Amino acid sequence: MKILVGVKRVIDYNVRVQINREGTGVVKEGVKMSVNPFDEIAIEEALRIRERGDASEVVAVGIGPSAAQQQLRTALAMGADRALLVETEDELQPLAAARILQKIIERELPELVILGKQAIDDDCNQTGQMLAALWGRPQATFASDLKIADGVATVTREVDSGLETIEVDLPAVVTADLRLNEPRFVKMPDIMKAKRKPLDTLPLTELGVEMPAALEAGVCEPPPKRAGGVKVESVEALIAALKEKGVLA
Ligand code: AMP
């Protein structure tokens, strides 16, 4: 069984993002970029499935600029067998990413695709769902547990009311939630080994994907500065203050 994993290059979660001077987006130049944290969880899960003997190959797929090879090398260092970068300088939104991943699925024929539940740059949480619809295969999103047996994935999902366990026939799309696992640390020898693993690049133009009309961002601005709080001496004073603000009737 082959597993395809989505690996998106995003601004590192520790970076305090700044709005650019033009107010059209965030500053990306000179900023630390990393693997989307939910994709690290997706890679880890794919590796564990392979290590249990339920899969034979883990392929990491990224869509992005040439520099996104760095994040694919991280996936290889974690243990992915090979990587593929669909190269484009364009900013892609989920429907475009899903269409591109669908093309890669047609080439690679995986039995399982694991994506992150969301990318922390756009927080869209859409690509997995769109991909499953385009592929015409089942989806199990927000996975916190995943077992594979006899062509079926048993997935525990984090839903508003708690946990839900469903079975989906493979091939299918699973999206990884935070509690699915704790990704392994990458060790120096693994980083060296990853340099020799195959990483193919493919220009987006070669895939013949019809790109959907992109949403255009209007104005980006930082949230207003938080006004200072007020200390009250008693519960009565708190209630009076809340009533004054119209929060309590
Ligand atoms: P989103 O719908 O944008 O929140 O992204 C959800 C997931 O889709 C991510 O965690 C990735 O696994 C996958 N994905 C989205 N965009 C890309 C991309 N450019 N390259 C690789 N994977 C992607």
PDB file of C-alpha atoms and ligand atoms in Angstrom:
ATOM      1  CA  MET A   1       0.000   0.000   0.000  1.00  0.00           C
ATOM      2  CA  LYS A   2       1.251   3.443  -0.932  1.00  0.00           C
ATOM      3  CA  ILE A   3       0.519   6.496   1.245  1.00  0.00           C
ATOM      4  CA  LEU A   4       0.654  10.031  -0.099  1.00  0.00           C
ATOM      5  CA  VAL A   5       1.191  12.814   2.440  1.00  0.00           C
ATOM      6  CA  GLY A   6       0.695  16.550   1.876  1.00  0.00           C
ATOM      7  CA  VAL A   7       3.594  18.725   3.062  1.00  0.00           C
ATOM      8  CA  LYS A   8       2.977  22.468   2.945  1.00  0.00           C
ATOM      9  CA  ARG A   9       5.661  25.108   3.517  1.00  0.00           C
ATOM     10  CA  VAL A  10       4.323  27.703   5.939  1.00  0.00           C
ATOM     11  CA  ILE A  11       5.671  30.459   8.177  1.00  0.00           C
ATOM     12  CA  ASP A  12       6.974  28.769  11.330  1.00  0.00           C
ATOM     13  CA  TYR A  13       4.421  28.786  14.142  1.00  0.00           C
ATOM     14  CA  ASN A  14       6.868  30.594  16.454  1.00  0.00           C
ATOM     15  CA  VAL A  15       7.179  33.617  14.159  1.00  0.00           C
ATOM     16  CA  ARG A  16       5.189  36.713  15.060  1.00  0.00           C
ATOM     17  CA  VAL A  17       3.711  37.543  11.677  1.00  0.00           C
ATOM     18  CA  GLN A  18       3.753  41.144  10.459  1.00  0.00           C
ATOM     19  CA  ILE A  19       1.500  42.800   7.908  1.00  0.00           C
ATOM     20  CA  ASN A  20       3.494  44.122   4.936  1.00  0.00           C
ATOM     21  CA  ARG A  21       3.748  47.843   4.234  1.00  0.00           C
ATOM     22  CA  GLU A  22       1.291  47.702   1.327  1.00  0.00           C
ATOM     23  CA  GLY A  23      -1.316  46.040   3.557  1.00  0.00           C
ATOM     24  CA  THR A  24      -1.764  43.226   1.020  1.00  0.00           C
ATOM     25  CA  GLY A  25      -0.565  40.288   3.105  1.00  0.00           C
ATOM     26  CA  VAL A  26       2.081  39.201   5.577  1.00  0.00           C
ATOM     27  CA  VAL A  27       5.860  39.560   5.392  1.00  0.00           C
ATOM     28  CA  LYS A  28       7.473  36.310   4.215  1.00  0.00           C
ATOM     29  CA  GLU A  29      10.961  37.553   3.317  1.00  0.00           C
ATOM     30  CA  GLY A  30      13.635  36.621   5.822  1.00  0.00           C
ATOM     31  CA  VAL A  31      11.136  34.716   7.922  1.00  0.00           C
ATOM     32  CA  LYS A  32      11.646  31.150   9.164  1.00  0.00           C
ATOM     33  CA  MET A  33       9.588  28.678   7.152  1.00  0.00           C
ATOM     34  CA  SER A  34       8.679  25.154   8.313  1.00  0.00           C
ATOM     35  CA  VAL A  35       6.532  22.136   7.573  1.00  0.00           C
ATOM     36  CA  ASN A  36       2.918  22.868   8.469  1.00  0.00           C
ATOM     37  CA  PRO A  37       2.609  21.290  11.987  1.00  0.00           C
ATOM     38  CA  PHE A  38      -0.467  19.223  11.054  1.00  0.00           C
ATOM     39  CA  ASP A  39       1.474  17.847   8.071  1.00  0.00           C
ATOM     40  CA  GLU A  40       4.250  16.704  10.418  1.00  0.00           C
ATOM     41  CA  ILE A  41       1.565  14.740  12.243  1.00  0.00           C
ATOM     42  CA  ALA A  42       0.347  13.364   8.893  1.00  0.00           C
ATOM     43  CA  ILE A  43       3.900  12.247   7.979  1.00  0.00           C
ATOM     44  CA  GLU A  44       4.400  10.650  11.396  1.00  0.00           C
ATOM     45  CA  GLU A  45       1.163   8.680  11.054  1.00  0.00           C
ATOM     46  CA  ALA A  46       2.073   7.474   7.562  1.00  0.00           C
ATOM     47  CA  LEU A  47       5.467   6.329   8.876  1.00  0.00           C
ATOM     48  CA  ARG A  48       3.879   4.466  11.793  1.00  0.00           C
ATOM     49  CA  ILE A  49       1.497   2.684   9.390  1.00  0.00           C
ATOM     50  CA  ARG A  50       4.480   1.662   7.242  1.00  0.00           C
ATOM     51  CA  GLU A  51       6.471   0.578  10.296  1.00  0.00           C
ATOM     52  CA  ARG A  52       3.533  -1.624  11.412  1.00  0.00           C
ATOM     53  CA  GLY A  53       3.777  -3.326   8.032  1.00  0.00           C
ATOM     54  CA  ASP A  54       0.453  -1.949   6.729  1.00  0.00           C
ATOM     55  CA  ALA A  55       2.087   0.160   3.986  1.00  0.00           C
ATOM     56  CA  SER A  56       5.141  -0.223   1.799  1.00  0.00           C
ATOM     57  CA  GLU A  57       5.827   3.345   0.689  1.00  0.00           C
ATOM     58  CA  VAL A  58       5.340   6.895   1.987  1.00  0.00           C
ATOM     59  CA  VAL A  59       5.500   9.669  -0.607  1.00  0.00           C
ATOM     60  CA  ALA A  60       5.623  13.307   0.528  1.00  0.00           C
ATOM     61  CA  VAL A  61       4.035  15.796  -1.865  1.00  0.00           C
ATOM     62  CA  GLY A  62       4.482  19.546  -1.730  1.00  0.00           C
ATOM     63  CA  ILE A  63       3.114  22.302  -3.938  1.00  0.00           C
ATOM     64  CA  GLY A  64       5.030  25.554  -3.809  1.00  0.00           C
ATOM     65  CA  PRO A  65       8.209  27.409  -4.724  1.00  0.00           C
ATOM     66  CA  SER A  66      11.567  25.723  -5.257  1.00  0.00           C
ATOM     67  CA  ALA A  67      12.469  26.552  -1.636  1.00  0.00           C
ATOM     68  CA  ALA A  68       9.728  24.154  -0.509  1.00  0.00           C
ATOM     69  CA  GLN A  69      12.247  21.378  -1.228  1.00  0.00           C
ATOM     70  CA  GLN A  70      13.612  22.204   2.231  1.00  0.00           C
ATOM     71  CA  GLN A  71      10.381  21.092   3.896  1.00  0.00           C
ATOM     72  CA  LEU A  72      10.228  17.972   1.722  1.00  0.00           C
ATOM     73  CA  ARG A  73      13.780  17.137   2.864  1.00  0.00           C
ATOM     74  CA  THR A  74      12.481  17.339   6.427  1.00  0.00           C
ATOM     75  CA  ALA A  75       9.767  14.829   5.513  1.00  0.00           C
ATOM     76  CA  LEU A  76      12.455  12.583   3.995  1.00  0.00           C
ATOM     77  CA  ALA A  77      14.607  12.954   7.105  1.00  0.00           C
ATOM     78  CA  MET A  78      11.636  11.898   9.240  1.00  0.00           C
ATOM     79  CA  GLY A  79      11.466   8.740   7.131  1.00  0.00           C
ATOM     80  CA  ALA A  80       9.396   9.301   3.959  1.00  0.00           C
ATOM     81  CA  ASP A  81      10.696   7.145   1.090  1.00  0.00           C
ATOM     82  CA  ARG A  82      10.584   9.803  -1.610  1.00  0.00           C
ATOM     83  CA  ALA A  83       9.220  13.266  -2.288  1.00  0.00           C
ATOM     84  CA  LEU A  84       7.643  15.199  -5.106  1.00  0.00           C
ATOM     85  CA  LEU A  85       7.457  18.974  -5.446  1.00  0.00           C
ATOM     86  CA  VAL A  86       4.938  20.532  -7.822  1.00  0.00           C
ATOM     87  CA  GLU A  87       6.722  23.788  -8.442  1.00  0.00           C
ATOM     88  CA  THR A  88       4.912  27.102  -8.665  1.00  0.00           C
ATOM     89  CA  GLU A  89       5.545  30.612  -7.414  1.00  0.00           C
ATOM     90  CA  ASP A  90       1.799  31.328  -7.302  1.00  0.00           C
ATOM     91  CA  GLU A  91      -0.090  31.571  -4.020  1.00  0.00           C
ATOM     92  CA  LEU A  92      -2.524  28.679  -4.146  1.00  0.00           C
ATOM     93  CA  GLN A  93      -5.841  28.341  -2.435  1.00  0.00           C
ATOM     94  CA  PRO A  94      -7.383  25.021  -1.311  1.00  0.00           C
ATOM     95  CA  LEU A  95      -9.346  24.244  -4.501  1.00  0.00           C
ATOM     96  CA  ALA A  96      -6.221  24.710  -6.624  1.00  0.00           C
ATOM     97  CA  ALA A  97      -4.170  22.566  -4.187  1.00  0.00           C
ATOM     98  CA  ALA A  98      -6.877  19.865  -4.248  1.00  0.00           C
ATOM     99  CA  ARG A  99      -6.950  19.807  -8.066  1.00  0.00           C
ATOM    100  CA  ILE A 100      -3.164  19.479  -8.184  1.00  0.00           C
ATOM    101  CA  LEU A 101      -3.161  16.705  -5.575  1.00  0.00           C
ATOM    102  CA  GLN A 102      -5.862  14.916  -7.573  1.00  0.00           C
ATOM    103  CA  LYS A 103      -3.538  14.925 -10.620  1.00  0.00           C
ATOM    104  CA  ILE A 104      -0.740  13.491  -8.501  1.00  0.00           C
ATOM    105  CA  ILE A 105      -3.106  10.799  -7.225  1.00  0.00           C
ATOM    106  CA  GLU A 106      -3.879   9.841 -10.847  1.00  0.00           C
ATOM    107  CA  ARG A 107      -0.150   9.313 -11.395  1.00  0.00           C
ATOM    108  CA  GLU A 108       0.760   7.707  -8.086  1.00  0.00           C
ATOM    109  CA  LEU A 109      -2.386   5.657  -7.354  1.00  0.00           C
ATOM    110  CA  PRO A 110      -2.079   5.705  -3.543  1.00  0.00           C
ATOM    111  CA  GLU A 111      -4.480   3.746  -1.333  1.00  0.00           C
ATOM    112  CA  LEU A 112      -4.357   6.385   1.362  1.00  0.00           C
ATOM    113  CA  VAL A 113      -3.830  10.149   1.332  1.00  0.00           C
ATOM    114  CA  ILE A 114      -3.098  11.853   4.650  1.00  0.00           C
ATOM    115  CA  LEU A 115      -3.212  15.643   4.826  1.00  0.00           C
ATOM    116  CA  GLY A 116      -3.149  18.026   7.748  1.00  0.00           C
ATOM    117  CA  LYS A 117      -6.570  19.101   8.991  1.00  0.00           C
ATOM    118  CA  GLN A 118      -5.535  22.651   8.137  1.00  0.00           C
ATOM    119  CA  ALA A 119      -2.581  24.738   7.085  1.00  0.00           C
ATOM    120  CA  ILE A 120      -1.658  27.274   9.760  1.00  0.00           C
ATOM    121  CA  ASP A 121      -1.050  30.048   7.212  1.00  0.00           C
ATOM    122  CA  ASP A 122      -4.564  30.255   5.801  1.00  0.00           C
ATOM    123  CA  ASP A 123      -6.384  28.123   8.429  1.00  0.00           C
ATOM    124  CA  CYS A 124      -8.706  27.068   5.606  1.00  0.00           C
ATOM    125  CA  ASN A 125      -9.370  23.428   6.573  1.00  0.00           C
ATOM    126  CA  GLN A 126     -10.709  22.711   3.079  1.00  0.00           C
ATOM    127  CA  THR A 127      -8.134  20.903   0.936  1.00  0.00           C
ATOM    128  CA  GLY A 128      -8.765  17.374   2.267  1.00  0.00           C
ATOM    129  CA  GLN A 129     -12.520  17.669   1.908  1.00  0.00           C
ATOM    130  CA  MET A 130     -12.259  19.104  -1.612  1.00  0.00           C
ATOM    131  CA  LEU A 131      -9.739  16.459  -2.654  1.00  0.00           C
ATOM    132  CA  ALA A 132     -11.998  13.614  -1.472  1.00  0.00           C
ATOM    133  CA  ALA A 133     -14.917  15.095  -3.442  1.00  0.00           C
ATOM    134  CA  LEU A 134     -12.831  15.530  -6.615  1.00  0.00           C
ATOM    135  CA  TRP A 135     -11.390  12.016  -6.265  1.00  0.00           C
ATOM    136  CA  GLY A 136     -14.836  10.534  -5.550  1.00  0.00           C
ATOM    137  CA  ARG A 137     -13.486   8.689  -2.502  1.00  0.00           C
ATOM    138  CA  PRO A 138     -14.430   8.723   1.220  1.00  0.00           C
ATOM    139  CA  GLN A 139     -12.976  11.198   3.686  1.00  0.00           C
ATOM    140  CA  ALA A 140     -12.290  10.974   7.413  1.00  0.00           C
ATOM    141  CA  THR A 141     -11.320  14.400   8.718  1.00  0.00           C
ATOM    142  CA  PHE A 142      -9.949  15.505  12.132  1.00  0.00           C
ATOM    143  CA  ALA A 143      -8.442  12.060  12.834  1.00  0.00           C
ATOM    144  CA  SER A 144      -7.142  11.380  16.353  1.00  0.00           C
ATOM    145  CA  ASP A 145      -6.703   7.633  15.778  1.00  0.00           C
ATOM    146  CA  LEU A 146      -6.205   5.640  12.597  1.00  0.00           C
ATOM    147  CA  LYS A 147      -6.098   1.889  12.032  1.00  0.00           C
ATOM    148  CA  ILE A 148      -5.824   0.084   8.719  1.00  0.00           C
ATOM    149  CA  ALA A 149      -7.025  -3.486   8.116  1.00  0.00           C
ATOM    150  CA  ASP A 150      -8.424  -5.378   5.119  1.00  0.00           C
ATOM    151  CA  GLY A 151      -8.760  -2.333   2.887  1.00  0.00           C
ATOM    152  CA  VAL A 152     -10.650  -0.349   5.532  1.00  0.00           C
ATOM    153  CA  ALA A 153      -9.481   2.598   7.629  1.00  0.00           C
ATOM    154  CA  THR A 154     -11.028   2.848  11.085  1.00  0.00           C
ATOM    155  CA  VAL A 155     -10.771   6.465  12.099  1.00  0.00           C
ATOM    156  CA  THR A 156     -11.598   8.162  15.363  1.00  0.00           C
ATOM    157  CA  ARG A 157     -12.574  11.750  14.624  1.00  0.00           C
ATOM    158  CA  GLU A 158     -12.599  14.768  16.899  1.00  0.00           C
ATOM    159  CA  VAL A 159     -16.057  16.277  16.508  1.00  0.00           C
ATOM    160  CA  ASP A 160     -17.905  19.018  18.396  1.00  0.00           C
ATOM    161  CA  SER A 161     -19.691  16.517  20.637  1.00  0.00           C
ATOM    162  CA  GLY A 162     -16.540  14.520  21.468  1.00  0.00           C
ATOM    163  CA  LEU A 163     -15.162  11.541  19.540  1.00  0.00           C
ATOM    164  CA  GLU A 164     -16.718   9.600  16.708  1.00  0.00           C
ATOM    165  CA  THR A 165     -15.327   6.407  15.136  1.00  0.00           C
ATOM    166  CA  ILE A 166     -16.074   5.677  11.498  1.00  0.00           C
ATOM    167  CA  GLU A 167     -14.934   3.126   8.928  1.00  0.00           C
ATOM    168  CA  VAL A 168     -14.040   4.203   5.412  1.00  0.00           C
ATOM    169  CA  ASP A 169     -13.141   2.016   2.458  1.00  0.00           C
ATOM    170  CA  LEU A 170      -9.724   2.647   0.968  1.00  0.00           C
ATOM    171  CA  PRO A 171      -8.624   4.506  -1.064  1.00  0.00           C
ATOM    172  CA  ALA A 172      -9.597   7.452   1.091  1.00  0.00           C
ATOM    173  CA  VAL A 173      -8.482  10.843   2.365  1.00  0.00           C
ATOM    174  CA  VAL A 174      -7.718  11.234   6.068  1.00  0.00           C
ATOM    175  CA  THR A 175      -6.851  14.577   7.671  1.00  0.00           C
ATOM    176  CA  ALA A 176      -4.711  14.655  10.799  1.00  0.00           C
ATOM    177  CA  ASP A 177      -5.781  16.412  13.990  1.00  0.00           C
ATOM    178  CA  LEU A 178      -3.452  17.465  16.799  1.00  0.00           C
ATOM    179  CA  ARG A 179      -3.866  14.424  19.043  1.00  0.00           C
ATOM    180  CA  LEU A 180      -3.247  11.791  16.335  1.00  0.00           C
ATOM    181  CA  ASN A 181       0.395  11.411  17.422  1.00  0.00           C
ATOM    182  CA  GLU A 182       3.530  13.240  18.476  1.00  0.00           C
ATOM    183  CA  PRO A 183       5.904  13.602  15.515  1.00  0.00           C
ATOM    184  CA  ARG A 184       9.412  12.183  15.959  1.00  0.00           C
ATOM    185  CA  PHE A 185      12.509  14.359  16.235  1.00  0.00           C
ATOM    186  CA  VAL A 186      14.765  14.349  13.232  1.00  0.00           C
ATOM    187  CA  LYS A 187      18.324  13.192  14.029  1.00  0.00           C
ATOM    188  CA  MET A 188      21.481  14.376  12.288  1.00  0.00           C
ATOM    189  CA  PRO A 189      22.220  11.037  10.530  1.00  0.00           C
ATOM    190  CA  ASP A 190      18.651  11.039   9.176  1.00  0.00           C
ATOM    191  CA  ILE A 191      19.178  14.533   7.738  1.00  0.00           C
ATOM    192  CA  MET A 192      22.326  13.268   5.986  1.00  0.00           C
ATOM    193  CA  LYS A 193      20.528  10.167   4.721  1.00  0.00           C
ATOM    194  CA  ALA A 194      17.630  12.293   3.435  1.00  0.00           C
ATOM    195  CA  LYS A 195      19.986  14.132   1.065  1.00  0.00           C
ATOM    196  CA  ARG A 196      20.347  10.912  -0.934  1.00  0.00           C
ATOM    197  CA  LYS A 197      16.623  10.120  -1.087  1.00  0.00           C
ATOM    198  CA  PRO A 198      14.744  10.873  -4.327  1.00  0.00           C
ATOM    199  CA  LEU A 199      13.094  14.302  -4.523  1.00  0.00           C
ATOM    200  CA  ASP A 200      11.502  14.958  -7.923  1.00  0.00           C
ATOM    201  CA  THR A 201      10.281  18.336  -9.063  1.00  0.00           C
ATOM    202  CA  LEU A 202       7.576  18.930 -11.605  1.00  0.00           C
ATOM    203  CA  PRO A 203       6.542  22.330 -12.974  1.00  0.00           C
ATOM    204  CA  LEU A 204       2.880  22.999 -12.286  1.00  0.00           C
ATOM    205  CA  THR A 205       2.389  23.845 -15.982  1.00  0.00           C
ATOM    206  CA  GLU A 206       3.165  20.203 -16.880  1.00  0.00           C
ATOM    207  CA  LEU A 207       0.183  18.888 -14.951  1.00  0.00           C
ATOM    208  CA  GLY A 208      -2.449  20.635 -17.075  1.00  0.00           C
ATOM    209  CA  VAL A 209      -4.538  21.642 -14.065  1.00  0.00           C
ATOM    210  CA  GLU A 210      -7.327  24.105 -14.699  1.00  0.00           C
ATOM    211  CA  MET A 211      -6.748  26.752 -12.063  1.00  0.00           C
ATOM    212  CA  PRO A 212      -9.858  28.069 -10.323  1.00  0.00           C
ATOM    213  CA  ALA A 213     -10.443  31.802  -9.951  1.00  0.00           C
ATOM    214  CA  ALA A 214      -8.577  32.825  -6.820  1.00  0.00           C
ATOM    215  CA  LEU A 215     -10.133  34.757  -3.993  1.00  0.00           C
ATOM    216  CA  GLU A 216      -8.539  38.150  -3.686  1.00  0.00           C
ATOM    217  CA  ALA A 217      -7.571  39.494  -0.296  1.00  0.00           C
ATOM    218  CA  GLY A 218      -8.891  42.999   0.287  1.00  0.00           C
ATOM    219  CA  VAL A 219      -7.025  44.888   2.949  1.00  0.00           C
ATOM    220  CA  CYS A 220      -4.865  43.233   5.608  1.00  0.00           C
ATOM    221  CA  GLU A 221      -4.434  45.056   8.864  1.00  0.00           C
ATOM    222  CA  PRO A 222      -3.295  44.019  12.322  1.00  0.00           C
ATOM    223  CA  PRO A 223      -6.015  43.690  14.982  1.00  0.00           C
ATOM    224  CA  PRO A 224      -6.591  46.850  17.040  1.00  0.00           C
ATOM    225  CA  LYS A 225      -4.422  47.141  20.160  1.00  0.00           C
ATOM    226  CA  ARG A 226      -6.203  45.716  23.177  1.00  0.00           C
ATOM    227  CA  ALA A 227      -7.414  48.415  25.521  1.00  0.00           C
ATOM    228  CA  GLY A 228      -6.148  48.056  29.086  1.00  0.00           C
ATOM    229  CA  GLY A 229      -8.362  46.180  31.558  1.00  0.00           C
ATOM    230  CA  VAL A 230      -9.964  47.508  34.732  1.00  0.00           C
ATOM    231  CA  LYS A 231      -9.561  45.970  38.198  1.00  0.00           C
ATOM    232  CA  VAL A 232     -12.673  45.761  40.323  1.00  0.00           C
ATOM    233  CA  GLU A 233     -12.738  45.309  44.103  1.00  0.00           C
ATOM    234  CA  SER A 234     -15.778  43.065  44.482  1.00  0.00           C
ATOM    235  CA  VAL A 235     -18.294  40.860  42.689  1.00  0.00           C
ATOM    236  CA  GLU A 236     -20.884  43.648  43.059  1.00  0.00           C
ATOM    237  CA  ALA A 237     -18.542  46.098  41.335  1.00  0.00           C
ATOM    238  CA  LEU A 238     -17.919  43.527  38.571  1.00  0.00           C
ATOM    239  CA  ILE A 239     -21.641  43.048  37.970  1.00  0.00           C
ATOM    240  CA  ALA A 240     -22.182  46.826  37.951  1.00  0.00           C
ATOM    241  CA  ALA A 241     -19.329  47.274  35.443  1.00  0.00           C
ATOM    242  CA  LEU A 242     -20.697  44.520  33.174  1.00  0.00           C
ATOM    243  CA  LYS A 243     -24.190  46.061  33.344  1.00  0.00           C
ATOM    244  CA  GLU A 244     -22.740  49.435  32.452  1.00  0.00           C
ATOM    245  CA  LYS A 245     -21.142  47.920  29.353  1.00  0.00           C
ATOM    246  CA  GLY A 246     -24.434  46.257  28.404  1.00  0.00           C
ATOM    247  CA  VAL A 247     -22.961  42.731  28.770  1.00  0.00           C
ATOM    248  CA  LEU A 248     -25.383  41.893  31.588  1.00  0.00           C
ATOM    249  CA  ALA A 249     -29.028  42.956  31.670  1.00  0.00           C
TER     250      ALA A 249
HETATM  251  P1  AMP B   1      -5.883  23.979   4.087  1.00  0.00           P
HETATM  252  O1  AMP B   1      -7.134  23.448   3.472  1.00  0.00           O
HETATM  253  O2  AMP B   1      -5.240  25.079   3.273  1.00  0.00           O
HETATM  254  O3  AMP B   1      -6.062  24.369   5.536  1.00  0.00           O
HETATM  255  O4  AMP B   1      -4.796  22.789   4.052  1.00  0.00           O
HETATM  256  C1  AMP B   1      -5.074  21.493   4.580  1.00  0.00           C
HETATM  257  C2  AMP B   1      -3.976  20.518   4.223  1.00  0.00           C
HETATM  258  O5  AMP B   1      -3.902  20.358   2.789  1.00  0.00           O
HETATM  259  C3  AMP B   1      -2.562  20.911   4.620  1.00  0.00           C
HETATM  260  O6  AMP B   1      -2.304  20.572   5.979  1.00  0.00           O
HETATM  261  C4  AMP B   1      -1.724  20.049   3.651  1.00  0.00           C
HETATM  262  O7  AMP B   1      -1.635  18.707   4.090  1.00  0.00           O
HETATM  263  C5  AMP B   1      -2.569  20.089   2.386  1.00  0.00           C
HETATM  264  N1  AMP B   1      -2.085  21.184   1.523  1.00  0.00           N
HETATM  265  C6  AMP B   1      -2.685  22.386   1.298  1.00  0.00           C
HETATM  266  N2  AMP B   1      -1.916  23.167   0.492  1.00  0.00           N
HETATM  267  C7  AMP B   1      -0.799  22.435   0.226  1.00  0.00           C
HETATM  268  C8  AMP B   1       0.402  22.693  -0.518  1.00  0.00           C
HETATM  269  N3  AMP B   1       0.611  23.865  -1.137  1.00  0.00           N
HETATM  270  N4  AMP B   1       1.345  21.713  -0.572  1.00  0.00           N
HETATM  271  C9  AMP B   1       1.152  20.526   0.068  1.00  0.00           C
HETATM  272  N5  AMP B   1       0.052  20.230   0.789  1.00  0.00           N
HETATM  273  C10 AMP B   1      -0.917  21.175   0.865  1.00  0.00           C
END
